[in-house]
mmCIF file of C-alpha atoms in Angstrom:
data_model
loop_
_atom_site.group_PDB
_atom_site.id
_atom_site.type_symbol
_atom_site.label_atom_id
_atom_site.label_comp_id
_atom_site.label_asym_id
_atom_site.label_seq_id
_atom_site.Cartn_x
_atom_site.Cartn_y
_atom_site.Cartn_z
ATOM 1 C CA UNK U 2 63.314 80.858 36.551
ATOM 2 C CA UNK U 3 63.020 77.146 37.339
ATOM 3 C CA UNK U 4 61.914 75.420 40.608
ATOM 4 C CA UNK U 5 63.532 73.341 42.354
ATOM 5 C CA UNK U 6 62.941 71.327 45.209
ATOM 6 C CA UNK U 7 59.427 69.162 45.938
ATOM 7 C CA UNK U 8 57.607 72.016 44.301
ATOM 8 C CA UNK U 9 59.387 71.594 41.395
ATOM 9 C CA UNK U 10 59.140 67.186 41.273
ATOM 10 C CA UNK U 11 54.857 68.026 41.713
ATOM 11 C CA UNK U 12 54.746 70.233 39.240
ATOM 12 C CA UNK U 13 56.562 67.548 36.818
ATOM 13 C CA UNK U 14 54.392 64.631 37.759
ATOM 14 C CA UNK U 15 50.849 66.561 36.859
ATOM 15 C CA UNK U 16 52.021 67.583 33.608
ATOM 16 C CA UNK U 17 53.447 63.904 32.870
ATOM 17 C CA UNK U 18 50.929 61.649 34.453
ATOM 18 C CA UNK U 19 52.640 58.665 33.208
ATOM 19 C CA UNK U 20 56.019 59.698 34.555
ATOM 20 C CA UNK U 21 57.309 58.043 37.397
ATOM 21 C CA UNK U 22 60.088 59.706 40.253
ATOM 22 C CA UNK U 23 62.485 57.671 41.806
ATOM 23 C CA UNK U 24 61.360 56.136 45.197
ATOM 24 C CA UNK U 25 57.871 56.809 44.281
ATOM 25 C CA UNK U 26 54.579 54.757 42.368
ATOM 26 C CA UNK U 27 53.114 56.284 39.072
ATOM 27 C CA UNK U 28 50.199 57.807 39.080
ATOM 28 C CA UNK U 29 48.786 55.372 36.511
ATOM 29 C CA UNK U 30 49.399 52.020 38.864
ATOM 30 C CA UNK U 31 46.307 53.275 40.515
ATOM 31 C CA UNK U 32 43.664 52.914 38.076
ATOM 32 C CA UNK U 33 40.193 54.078 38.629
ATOM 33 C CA UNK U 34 38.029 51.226 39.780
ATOM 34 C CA UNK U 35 35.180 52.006 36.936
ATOM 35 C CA UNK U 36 37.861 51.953 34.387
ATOM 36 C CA UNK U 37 38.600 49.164 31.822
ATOM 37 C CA UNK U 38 41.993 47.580 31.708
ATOM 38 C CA UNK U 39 44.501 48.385 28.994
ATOM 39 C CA UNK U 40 45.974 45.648 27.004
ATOM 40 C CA UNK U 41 49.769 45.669 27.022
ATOM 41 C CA UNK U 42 51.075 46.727 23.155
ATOM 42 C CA UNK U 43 52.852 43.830 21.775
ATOM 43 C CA UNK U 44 55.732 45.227 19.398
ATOM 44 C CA UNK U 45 54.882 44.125 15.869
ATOM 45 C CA UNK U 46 58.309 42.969 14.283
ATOM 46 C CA UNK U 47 59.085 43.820 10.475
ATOM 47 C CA UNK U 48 57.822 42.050 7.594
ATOM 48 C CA UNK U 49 55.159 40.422 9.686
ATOM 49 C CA UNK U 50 51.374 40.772 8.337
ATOM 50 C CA UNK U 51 49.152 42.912 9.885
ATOM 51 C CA UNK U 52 47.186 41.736 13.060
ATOM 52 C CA UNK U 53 43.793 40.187 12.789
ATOM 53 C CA UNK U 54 41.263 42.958 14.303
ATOM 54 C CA UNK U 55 39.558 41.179 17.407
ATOM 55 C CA UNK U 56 35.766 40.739 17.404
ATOM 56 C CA UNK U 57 33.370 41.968 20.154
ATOM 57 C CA UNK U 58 31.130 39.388 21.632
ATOM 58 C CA UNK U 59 28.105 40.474 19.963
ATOM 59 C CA UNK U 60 30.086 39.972 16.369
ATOM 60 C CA UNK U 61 31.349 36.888 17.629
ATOM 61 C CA UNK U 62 28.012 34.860 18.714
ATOM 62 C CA UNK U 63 26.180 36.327 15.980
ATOM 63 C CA UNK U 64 23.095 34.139 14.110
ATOM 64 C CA UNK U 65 24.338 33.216 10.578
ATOM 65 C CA UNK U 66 22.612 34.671 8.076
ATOM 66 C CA UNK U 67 19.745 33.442 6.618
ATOM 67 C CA UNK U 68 20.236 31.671 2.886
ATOM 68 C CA UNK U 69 17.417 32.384 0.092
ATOM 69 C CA UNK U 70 15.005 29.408 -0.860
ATOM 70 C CA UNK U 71 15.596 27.597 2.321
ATOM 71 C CA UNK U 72 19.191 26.703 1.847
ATOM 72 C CA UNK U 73 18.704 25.242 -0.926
ATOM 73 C CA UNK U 74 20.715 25.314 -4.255
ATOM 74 C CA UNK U 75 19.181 27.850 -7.078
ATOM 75 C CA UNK U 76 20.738 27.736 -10.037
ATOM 76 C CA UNK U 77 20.825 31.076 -11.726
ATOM 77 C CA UNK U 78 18.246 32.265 -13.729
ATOM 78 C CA UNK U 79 19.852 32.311 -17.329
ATOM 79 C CA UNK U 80 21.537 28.658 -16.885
ATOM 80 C CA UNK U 81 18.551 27.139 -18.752
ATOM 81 C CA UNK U 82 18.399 29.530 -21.030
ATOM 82 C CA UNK U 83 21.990 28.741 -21.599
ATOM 83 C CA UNK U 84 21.679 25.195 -22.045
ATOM 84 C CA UNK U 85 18.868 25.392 -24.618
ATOM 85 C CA UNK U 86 20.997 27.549 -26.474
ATOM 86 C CA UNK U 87 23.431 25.113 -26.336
ATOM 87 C CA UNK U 88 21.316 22.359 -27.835
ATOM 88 C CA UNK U 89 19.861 24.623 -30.609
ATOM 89 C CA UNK U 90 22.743 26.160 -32.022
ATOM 90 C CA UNK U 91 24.603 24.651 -34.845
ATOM 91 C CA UNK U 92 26.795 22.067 -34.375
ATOM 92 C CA UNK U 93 29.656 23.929 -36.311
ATOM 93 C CA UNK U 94 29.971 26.423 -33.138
ATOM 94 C CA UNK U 95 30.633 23.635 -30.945
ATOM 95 C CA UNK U 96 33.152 21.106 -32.479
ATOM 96 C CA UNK U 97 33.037 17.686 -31.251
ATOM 97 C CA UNK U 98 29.232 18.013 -30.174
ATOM 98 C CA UNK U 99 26.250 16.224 -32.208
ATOM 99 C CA UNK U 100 22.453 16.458 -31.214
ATOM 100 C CA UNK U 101 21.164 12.741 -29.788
ATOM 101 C CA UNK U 102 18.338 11.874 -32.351
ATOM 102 C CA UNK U 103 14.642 10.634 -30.704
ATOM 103 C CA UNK U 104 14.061 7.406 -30.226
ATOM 104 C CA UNK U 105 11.001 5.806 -30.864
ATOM 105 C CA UNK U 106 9.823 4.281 -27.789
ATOM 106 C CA UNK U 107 7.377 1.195 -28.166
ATOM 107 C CA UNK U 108 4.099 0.949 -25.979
ATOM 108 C CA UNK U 109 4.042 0.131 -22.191
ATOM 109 C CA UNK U 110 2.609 -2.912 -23.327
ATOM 110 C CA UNK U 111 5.298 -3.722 -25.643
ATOM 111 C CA UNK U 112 8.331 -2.105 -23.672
ATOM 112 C CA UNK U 113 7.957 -4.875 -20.798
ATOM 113 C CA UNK U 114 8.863 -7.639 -23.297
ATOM 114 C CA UNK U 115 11.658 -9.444 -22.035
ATOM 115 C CA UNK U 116 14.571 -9.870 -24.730
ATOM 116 C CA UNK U 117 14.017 -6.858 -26.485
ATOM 117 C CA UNK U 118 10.869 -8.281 -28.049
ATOM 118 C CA UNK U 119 9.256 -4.907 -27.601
ATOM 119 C CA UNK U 120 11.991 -3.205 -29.690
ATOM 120 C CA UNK U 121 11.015 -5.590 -32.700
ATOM 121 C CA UNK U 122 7.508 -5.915 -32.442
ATOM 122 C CA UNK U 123 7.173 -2.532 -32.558
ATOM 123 C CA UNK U 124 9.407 -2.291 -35.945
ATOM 124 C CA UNK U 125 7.848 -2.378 -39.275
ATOM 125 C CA UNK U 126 8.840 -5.893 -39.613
ATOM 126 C CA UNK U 127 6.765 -6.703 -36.439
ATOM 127 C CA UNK U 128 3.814 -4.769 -37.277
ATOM 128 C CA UNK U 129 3.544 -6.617 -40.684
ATOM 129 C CA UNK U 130 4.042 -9.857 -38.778
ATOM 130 C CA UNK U 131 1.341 -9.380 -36.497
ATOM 131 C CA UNK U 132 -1.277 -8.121 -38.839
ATOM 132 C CA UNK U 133 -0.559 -10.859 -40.924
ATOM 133 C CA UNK U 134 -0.860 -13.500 -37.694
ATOM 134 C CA UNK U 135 -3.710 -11.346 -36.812
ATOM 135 C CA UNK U 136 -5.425 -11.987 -39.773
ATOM 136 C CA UNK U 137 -5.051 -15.291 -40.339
ATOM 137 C CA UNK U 138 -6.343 -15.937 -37.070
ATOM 138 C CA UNK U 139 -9.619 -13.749 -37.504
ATOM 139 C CA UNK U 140 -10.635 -15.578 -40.623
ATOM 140 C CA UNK U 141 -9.923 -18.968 -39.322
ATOM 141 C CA UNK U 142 -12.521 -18.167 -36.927
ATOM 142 C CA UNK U 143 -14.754 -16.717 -39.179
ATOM 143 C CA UNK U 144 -14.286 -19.919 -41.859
ATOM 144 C CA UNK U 145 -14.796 -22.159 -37.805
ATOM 145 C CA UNK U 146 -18.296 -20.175 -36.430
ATOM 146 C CA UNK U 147 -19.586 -19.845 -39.897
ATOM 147 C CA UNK U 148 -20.254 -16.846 -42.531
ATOM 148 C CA UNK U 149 -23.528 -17.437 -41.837
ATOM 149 C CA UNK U 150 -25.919 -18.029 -38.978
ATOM 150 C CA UNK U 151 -22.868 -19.268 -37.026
ATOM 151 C CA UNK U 152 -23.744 -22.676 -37.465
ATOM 152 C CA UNK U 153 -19.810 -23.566 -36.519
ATOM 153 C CA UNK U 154 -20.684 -21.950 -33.157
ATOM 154 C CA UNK U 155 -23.710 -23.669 -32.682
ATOM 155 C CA UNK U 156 -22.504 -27.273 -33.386
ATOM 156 C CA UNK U 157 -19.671 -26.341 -31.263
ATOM 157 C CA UNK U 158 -21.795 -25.680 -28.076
ATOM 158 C CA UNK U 159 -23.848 -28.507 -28.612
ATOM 159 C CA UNK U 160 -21.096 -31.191 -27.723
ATOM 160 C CA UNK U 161 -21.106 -30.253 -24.406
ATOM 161 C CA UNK U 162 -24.785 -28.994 -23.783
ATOM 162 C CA UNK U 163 -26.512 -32.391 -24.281
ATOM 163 C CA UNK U 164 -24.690 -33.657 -21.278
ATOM 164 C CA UNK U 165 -26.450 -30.908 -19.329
ATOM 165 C CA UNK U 166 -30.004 -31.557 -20.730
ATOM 166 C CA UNK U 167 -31.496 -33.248 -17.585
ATOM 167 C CA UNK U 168 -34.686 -32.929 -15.509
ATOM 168 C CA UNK U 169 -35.515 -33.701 -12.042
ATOM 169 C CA UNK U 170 -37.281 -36.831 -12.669
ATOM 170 C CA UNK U 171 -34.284 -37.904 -15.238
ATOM 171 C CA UNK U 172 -31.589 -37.152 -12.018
ATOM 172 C CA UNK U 173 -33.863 -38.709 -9.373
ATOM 173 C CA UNK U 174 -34.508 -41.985 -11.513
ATOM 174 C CA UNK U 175 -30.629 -41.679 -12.412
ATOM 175 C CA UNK U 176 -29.339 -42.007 -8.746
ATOM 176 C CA UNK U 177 -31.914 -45.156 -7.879
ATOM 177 C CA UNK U 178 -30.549 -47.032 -11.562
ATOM 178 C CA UNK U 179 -26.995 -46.147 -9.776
ATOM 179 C CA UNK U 180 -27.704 -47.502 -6.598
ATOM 180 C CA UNK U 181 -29.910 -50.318 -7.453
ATOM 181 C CA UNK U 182 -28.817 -51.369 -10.612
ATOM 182 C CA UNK U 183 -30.560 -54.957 -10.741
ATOM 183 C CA UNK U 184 -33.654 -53.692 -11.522
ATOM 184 C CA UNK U 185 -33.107 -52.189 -14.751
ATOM 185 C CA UNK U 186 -34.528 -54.169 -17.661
ATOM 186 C CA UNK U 187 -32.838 -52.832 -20.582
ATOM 187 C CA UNK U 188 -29.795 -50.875 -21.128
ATOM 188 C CA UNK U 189 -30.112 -50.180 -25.069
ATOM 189 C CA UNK U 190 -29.782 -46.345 -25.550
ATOM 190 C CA UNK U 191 -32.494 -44.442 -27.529
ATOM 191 C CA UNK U 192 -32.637 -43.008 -30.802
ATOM 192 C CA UNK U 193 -34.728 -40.497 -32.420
ATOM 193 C CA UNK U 194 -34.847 -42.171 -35.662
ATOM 194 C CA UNK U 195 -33.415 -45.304 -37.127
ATOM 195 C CA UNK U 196 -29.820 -44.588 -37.957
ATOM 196 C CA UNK U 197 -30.436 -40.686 -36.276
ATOM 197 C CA UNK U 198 -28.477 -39.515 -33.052
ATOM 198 C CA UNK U 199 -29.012 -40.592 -29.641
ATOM 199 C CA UNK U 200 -31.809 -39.001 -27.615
ATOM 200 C CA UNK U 201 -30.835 -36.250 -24.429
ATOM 201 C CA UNK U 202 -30.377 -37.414 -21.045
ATOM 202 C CA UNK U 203 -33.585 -36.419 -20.162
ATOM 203 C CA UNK U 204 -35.405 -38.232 -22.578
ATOM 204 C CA UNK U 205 -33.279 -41.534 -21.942
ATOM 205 C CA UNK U 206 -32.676 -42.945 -18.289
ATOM 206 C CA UNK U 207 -29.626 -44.716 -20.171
ATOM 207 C CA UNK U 208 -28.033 -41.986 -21.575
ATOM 208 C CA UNK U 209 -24.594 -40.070 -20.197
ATOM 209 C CA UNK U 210 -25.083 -37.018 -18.441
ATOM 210 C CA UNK U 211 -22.385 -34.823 -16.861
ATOM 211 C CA UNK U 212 -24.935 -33.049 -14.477
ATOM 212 C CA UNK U 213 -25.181 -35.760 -11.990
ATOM 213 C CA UNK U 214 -20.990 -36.670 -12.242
ATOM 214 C CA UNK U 215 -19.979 -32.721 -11.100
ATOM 215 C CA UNK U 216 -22.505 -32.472 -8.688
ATOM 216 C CA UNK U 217 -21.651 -35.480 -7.026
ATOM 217 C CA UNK U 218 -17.747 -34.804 -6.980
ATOM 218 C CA UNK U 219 -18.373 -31.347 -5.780
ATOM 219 C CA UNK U 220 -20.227 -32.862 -2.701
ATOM 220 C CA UNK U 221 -18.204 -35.408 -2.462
ATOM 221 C CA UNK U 222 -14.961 -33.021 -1.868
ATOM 222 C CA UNK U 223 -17.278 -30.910 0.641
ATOM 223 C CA UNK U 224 -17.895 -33.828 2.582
ATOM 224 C CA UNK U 225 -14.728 -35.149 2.989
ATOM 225 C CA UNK U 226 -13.958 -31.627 4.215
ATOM 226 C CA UNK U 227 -16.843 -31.483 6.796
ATOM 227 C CA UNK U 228 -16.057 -34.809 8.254
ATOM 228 C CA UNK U 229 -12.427 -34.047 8.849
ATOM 229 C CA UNK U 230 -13.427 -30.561 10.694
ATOM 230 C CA UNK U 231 -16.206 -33.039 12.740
ATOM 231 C CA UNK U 232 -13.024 -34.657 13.808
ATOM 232 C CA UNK U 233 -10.445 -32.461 14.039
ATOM 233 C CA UNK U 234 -8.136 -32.907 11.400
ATOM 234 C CA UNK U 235 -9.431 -30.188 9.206
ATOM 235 C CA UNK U 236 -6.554 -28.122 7.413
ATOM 236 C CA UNK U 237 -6.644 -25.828 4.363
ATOM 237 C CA UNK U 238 -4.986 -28.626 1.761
ATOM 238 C CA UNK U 239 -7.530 -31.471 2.613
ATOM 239 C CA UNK U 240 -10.330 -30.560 0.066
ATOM 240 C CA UNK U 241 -7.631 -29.641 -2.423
ATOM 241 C CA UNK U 242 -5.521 -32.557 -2.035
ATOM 242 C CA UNK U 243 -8.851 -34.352 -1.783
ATOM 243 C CA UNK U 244 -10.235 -32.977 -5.524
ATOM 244 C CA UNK U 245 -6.570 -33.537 -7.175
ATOM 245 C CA UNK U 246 -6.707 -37.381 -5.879
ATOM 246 C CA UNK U 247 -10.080 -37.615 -7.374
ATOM 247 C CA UNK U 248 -9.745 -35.972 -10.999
ATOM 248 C CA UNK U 249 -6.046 -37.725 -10.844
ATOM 249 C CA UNK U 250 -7.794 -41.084 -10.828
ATOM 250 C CA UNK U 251 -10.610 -40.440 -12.916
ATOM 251 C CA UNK U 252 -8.536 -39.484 -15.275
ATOM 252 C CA UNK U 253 -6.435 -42.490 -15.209
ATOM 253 C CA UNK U 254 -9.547 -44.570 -15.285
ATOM 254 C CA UNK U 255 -10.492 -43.035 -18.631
ATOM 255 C CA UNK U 256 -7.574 -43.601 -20.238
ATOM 256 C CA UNK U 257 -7.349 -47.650 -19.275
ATOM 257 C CA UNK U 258 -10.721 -47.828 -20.252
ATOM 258 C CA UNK U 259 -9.660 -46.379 -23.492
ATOM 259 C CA UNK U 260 -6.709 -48.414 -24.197
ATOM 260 C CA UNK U 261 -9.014 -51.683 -22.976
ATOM 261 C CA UNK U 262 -11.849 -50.623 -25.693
ATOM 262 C CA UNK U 263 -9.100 -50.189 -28.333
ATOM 263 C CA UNK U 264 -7.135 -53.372 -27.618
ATOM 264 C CA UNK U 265 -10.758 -55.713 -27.503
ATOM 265 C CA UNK U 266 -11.826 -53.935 -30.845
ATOM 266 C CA UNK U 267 -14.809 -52.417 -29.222
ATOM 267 C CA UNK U 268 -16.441 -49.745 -30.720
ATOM 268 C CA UNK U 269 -15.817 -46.101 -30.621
ATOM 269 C CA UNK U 270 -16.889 -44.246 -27.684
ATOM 270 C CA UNK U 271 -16.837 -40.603 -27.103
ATOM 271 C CA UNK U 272 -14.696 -39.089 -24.521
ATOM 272 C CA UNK U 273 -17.303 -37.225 -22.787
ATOM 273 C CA UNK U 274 -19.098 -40.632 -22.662
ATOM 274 C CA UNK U 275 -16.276 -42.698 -21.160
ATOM 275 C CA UNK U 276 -15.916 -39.247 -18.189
ATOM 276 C CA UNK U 277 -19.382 -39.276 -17.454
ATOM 277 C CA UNK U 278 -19.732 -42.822 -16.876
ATOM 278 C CA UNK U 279 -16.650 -43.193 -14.800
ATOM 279 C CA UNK U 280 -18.138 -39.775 -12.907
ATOM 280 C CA UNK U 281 -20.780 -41.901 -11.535
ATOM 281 C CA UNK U 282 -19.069 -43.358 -8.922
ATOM 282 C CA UNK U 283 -18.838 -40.179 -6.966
ATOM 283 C CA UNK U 284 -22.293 -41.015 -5.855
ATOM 284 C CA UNK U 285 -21.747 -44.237 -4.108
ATOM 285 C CA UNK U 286 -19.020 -42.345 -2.981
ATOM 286 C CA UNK U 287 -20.853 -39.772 -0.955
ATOM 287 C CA UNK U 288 -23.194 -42.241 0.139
ATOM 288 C CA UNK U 289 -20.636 -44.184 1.905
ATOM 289 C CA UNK U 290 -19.157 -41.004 3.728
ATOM 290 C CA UNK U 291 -22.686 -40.671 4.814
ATOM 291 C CA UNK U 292 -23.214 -43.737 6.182
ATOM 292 C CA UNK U 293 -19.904 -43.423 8.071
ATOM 293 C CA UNK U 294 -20.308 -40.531 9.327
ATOM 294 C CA UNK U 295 -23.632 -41.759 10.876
ATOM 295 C CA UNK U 296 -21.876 -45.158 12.253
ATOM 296 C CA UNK U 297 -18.398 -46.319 11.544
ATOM 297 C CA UNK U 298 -19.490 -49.736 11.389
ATOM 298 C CA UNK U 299 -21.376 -49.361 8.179
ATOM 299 C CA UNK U 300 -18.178 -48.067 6.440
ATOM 300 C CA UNK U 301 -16.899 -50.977 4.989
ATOM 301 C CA UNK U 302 -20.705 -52.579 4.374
ATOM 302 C CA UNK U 303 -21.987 -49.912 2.434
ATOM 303 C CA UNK U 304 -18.791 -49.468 0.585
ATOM 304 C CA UNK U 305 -18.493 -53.187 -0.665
ATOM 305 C CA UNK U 306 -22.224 -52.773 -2.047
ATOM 306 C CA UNK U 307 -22.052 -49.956 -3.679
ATOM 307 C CA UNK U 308 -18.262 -50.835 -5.247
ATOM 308 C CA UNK U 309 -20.806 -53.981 -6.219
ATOM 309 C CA UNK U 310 -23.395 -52.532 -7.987
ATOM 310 C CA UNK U 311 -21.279 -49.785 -9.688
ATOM 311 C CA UNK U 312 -19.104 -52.389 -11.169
ATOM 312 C CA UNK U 313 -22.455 -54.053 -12.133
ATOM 313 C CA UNK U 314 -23.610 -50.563 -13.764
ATOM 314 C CA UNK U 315 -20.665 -50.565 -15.873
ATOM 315 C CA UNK U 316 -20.570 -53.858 -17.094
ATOM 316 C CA UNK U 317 -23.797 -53.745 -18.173
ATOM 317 C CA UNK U 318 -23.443 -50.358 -20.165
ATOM 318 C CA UNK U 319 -20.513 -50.841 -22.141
ATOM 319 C CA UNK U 320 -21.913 -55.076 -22.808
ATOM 320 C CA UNK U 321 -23.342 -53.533 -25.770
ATOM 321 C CA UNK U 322 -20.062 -51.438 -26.725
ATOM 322 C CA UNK U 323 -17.524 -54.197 -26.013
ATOM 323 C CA UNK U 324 -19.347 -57.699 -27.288
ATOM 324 C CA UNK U 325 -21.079 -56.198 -30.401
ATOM 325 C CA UNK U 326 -18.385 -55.929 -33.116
ATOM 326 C CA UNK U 327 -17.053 -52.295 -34.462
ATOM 327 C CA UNK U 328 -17.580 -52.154 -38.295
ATOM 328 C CA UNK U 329 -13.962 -52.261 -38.951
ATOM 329 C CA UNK U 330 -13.974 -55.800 -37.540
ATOM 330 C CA UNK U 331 -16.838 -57.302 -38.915
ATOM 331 C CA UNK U 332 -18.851 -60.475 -37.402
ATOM 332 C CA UNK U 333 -17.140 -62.871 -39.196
ATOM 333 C CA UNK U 334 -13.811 -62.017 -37.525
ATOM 334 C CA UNK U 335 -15.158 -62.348 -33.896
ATOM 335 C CA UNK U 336 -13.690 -66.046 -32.445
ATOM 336 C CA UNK U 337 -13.955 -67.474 -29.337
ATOM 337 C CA UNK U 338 -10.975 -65.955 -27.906
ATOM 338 C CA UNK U 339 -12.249 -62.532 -29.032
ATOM 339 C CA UNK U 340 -15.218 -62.824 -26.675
ATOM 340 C CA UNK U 341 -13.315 -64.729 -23.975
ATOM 341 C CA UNK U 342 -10.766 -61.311 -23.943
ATOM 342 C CA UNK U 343 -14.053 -59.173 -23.778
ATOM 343 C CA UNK U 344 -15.908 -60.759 -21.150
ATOM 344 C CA UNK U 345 -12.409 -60.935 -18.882
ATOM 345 C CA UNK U 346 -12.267 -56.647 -19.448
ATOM 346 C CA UNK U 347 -15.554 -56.304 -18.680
ATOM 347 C CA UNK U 348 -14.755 -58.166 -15.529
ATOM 348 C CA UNK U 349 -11.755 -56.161 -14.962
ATOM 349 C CA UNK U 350 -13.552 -53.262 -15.039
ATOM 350 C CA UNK U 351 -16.020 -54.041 -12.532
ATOM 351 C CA UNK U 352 -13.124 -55.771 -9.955
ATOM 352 C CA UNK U 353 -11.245 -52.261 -10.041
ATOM 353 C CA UNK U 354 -14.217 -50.305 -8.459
ATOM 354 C CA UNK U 355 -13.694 -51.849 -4.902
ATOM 355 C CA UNK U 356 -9.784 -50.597 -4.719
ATOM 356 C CA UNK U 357 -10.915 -47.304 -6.130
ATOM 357 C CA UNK U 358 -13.883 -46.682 -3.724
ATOM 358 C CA UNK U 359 -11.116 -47.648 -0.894
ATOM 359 C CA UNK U 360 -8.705 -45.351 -2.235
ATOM 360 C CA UNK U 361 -11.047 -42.480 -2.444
ATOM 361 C CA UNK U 362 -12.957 -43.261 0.505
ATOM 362 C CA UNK U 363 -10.406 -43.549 2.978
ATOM 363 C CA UNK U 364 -9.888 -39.938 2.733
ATOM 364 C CA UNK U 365 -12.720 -39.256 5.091
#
């Protein structure tokens, strides 16, 4: 029989926990206090897609996972295999595709040739130019130094190797005839043999030498240097600037000269000749950066003598070249106004030493 009354309202609420009686809570608004919350359920509507299932935390802050050969890209292993495949099969299975021929590439040496130079000297037609060049070359040296002996070579290093042939006593006696000139008696080169060539330096005090001409311009640069460090102007471009002024006006010295012997109808002189005797004046030159460096008073006394005597040096050496008639002229063609033009460029030559020693001496 059923129950009614409170016994009957108890006995309902324990076997429907979640049932609630009027004027009184539910049991369930009084959760345990060790229990987790419940979630309210959200009614999912019709059609909708089903919900996302929620992470835990642990899922959530997770490390990502580690990628194979350190993140980097692999390719896989058969994609190489698959290109070379590619390459080597025929070109009827892939239409549209031909095989890029090799190239011939021309040396390192070759391949930095500007203008594509390398390209055709590496061509047949290059190859046969060069060996031909090549060729030519080799036995115009051969046909030069000789087939024999090198006698071609020989005669060759001989131009410049008698203007080295000098002794001590030959430089020492050398550098007095420069600076005292006046006391040389004769100035008539030397030869071995009537009609033969000219004796060595050392052999004849009145012979051209280089030796003494390069020496003395070397010293004569690394004096002008040491002067200007004694005093404080010293600076990287002075004994460069110092050995361009003084090869740029020896070598505009040599060519006046030249043009003066040609236009008096002198005879010939070698080129080596005219350099070494202009050369010479590098030695008063050093002298009178000496002699200032010493005392400044004897700057412009020592340079006046020595511009003096070199001028007298030189007039007395090419005497003989300039007033003795070439062969071409003959001694019947020589007038009065022939030797009145010589003697005037003979003086000329001597007057231009003092502005040169000025020039080159006020560099110090």
């Amino acid at each position: 029989m059923s129950k009614s009354g409170p016994s009957a309202q108890r006995d309902a609420r324990y076997a429907h926990p979640a049932a609630t009686v009027q004027g009184e809570a539910s049991f369930a608004a009084y959760p345990h206090p060790h229990s987790h919350p419940q979630q309210p359920t959200i009614p999912i509507p019709s059609g909708a897609p089903p919900p996302v299932p929620q992470q835990s935390y642990s899922q959530q802050y997770a490390p990502p996972p580690a990628f194979p050969n350190g993140g980097m890209y692999a390719p896989p292993q058969n994609a190489a295999q698959s290109v070379q495949g590619y390459a080597q099969a025929p070109h009827s299975q892939y239409p549209g595709y031909s095989a890029p021929q090799p190239q011939q590439q021309p040396p390192p040496a070759m391949a930095a040739l500007p203008f594509g130079l390398g390209e055709t000297l590496n061509s047949q037609l290059g190859r046969t130019l060069f060996d031909t060049a090549a060729t030519r070359f080799a036995q115009s040296q051969r046909e030069f130094l000789g087939e024999t002996g090198g006698a071609g070579a020989d005669h060759f290093l001989r131009i410049p190797k008698v203007y080295f042939a000098v002794s001590t006593s030959y430089v020492a006696r050398k550098l007095l005839l420069l600076l005292f000139p006046l006391k040389n008696k004769t100035w008539t080169r030397r030869r071995l043999d009537e009609g033969g060539p000219y004796l060595p330096p050392r052999e004849d005090l009145n012979a051209p030498d280089l030796y003494i001409p390069a020496m003395a311009f070397i010293t004569y640069v690394l004096l002008v240097g040491f002067i200007s460090g004694t005093a404080g102007t010293f600076t990287p471009d002075v004994m460069a600037s110092t050995a361009s002024l003084g090869l740029l006006v020896l070598s505009l010295e040599v060519l006046a000269i030249r043009l003066g012997l040609y236009l008096v109808r002198a005879r010939p002189v070698p080129w080596l000749d005219l350099v070494a005797f202009r050369g010479y004046k590098f030695v008063g030159l050093t002298v009178v950066l000496l002699a200032s460096a010493l005392n400044r008073v004897l700057f412009w006394p020592v340079l006046l003598y020595l511009a003096a005597m070199m001028g007298i040096f030189l007039m007395r050496t090419y005497r003989k070249l300039v007033l003795v008639p070439s062969a071409s002229a003959g001694a019947a063609s020589v007038s009065a106004e022939d030797t009145a033009k010589k003697n005037y460029f003979l003086l000329g030559v001597a007057a231009i030493q003092f502005p040169i020693y000025w020039v080159l001496a006020r560099r110090a």
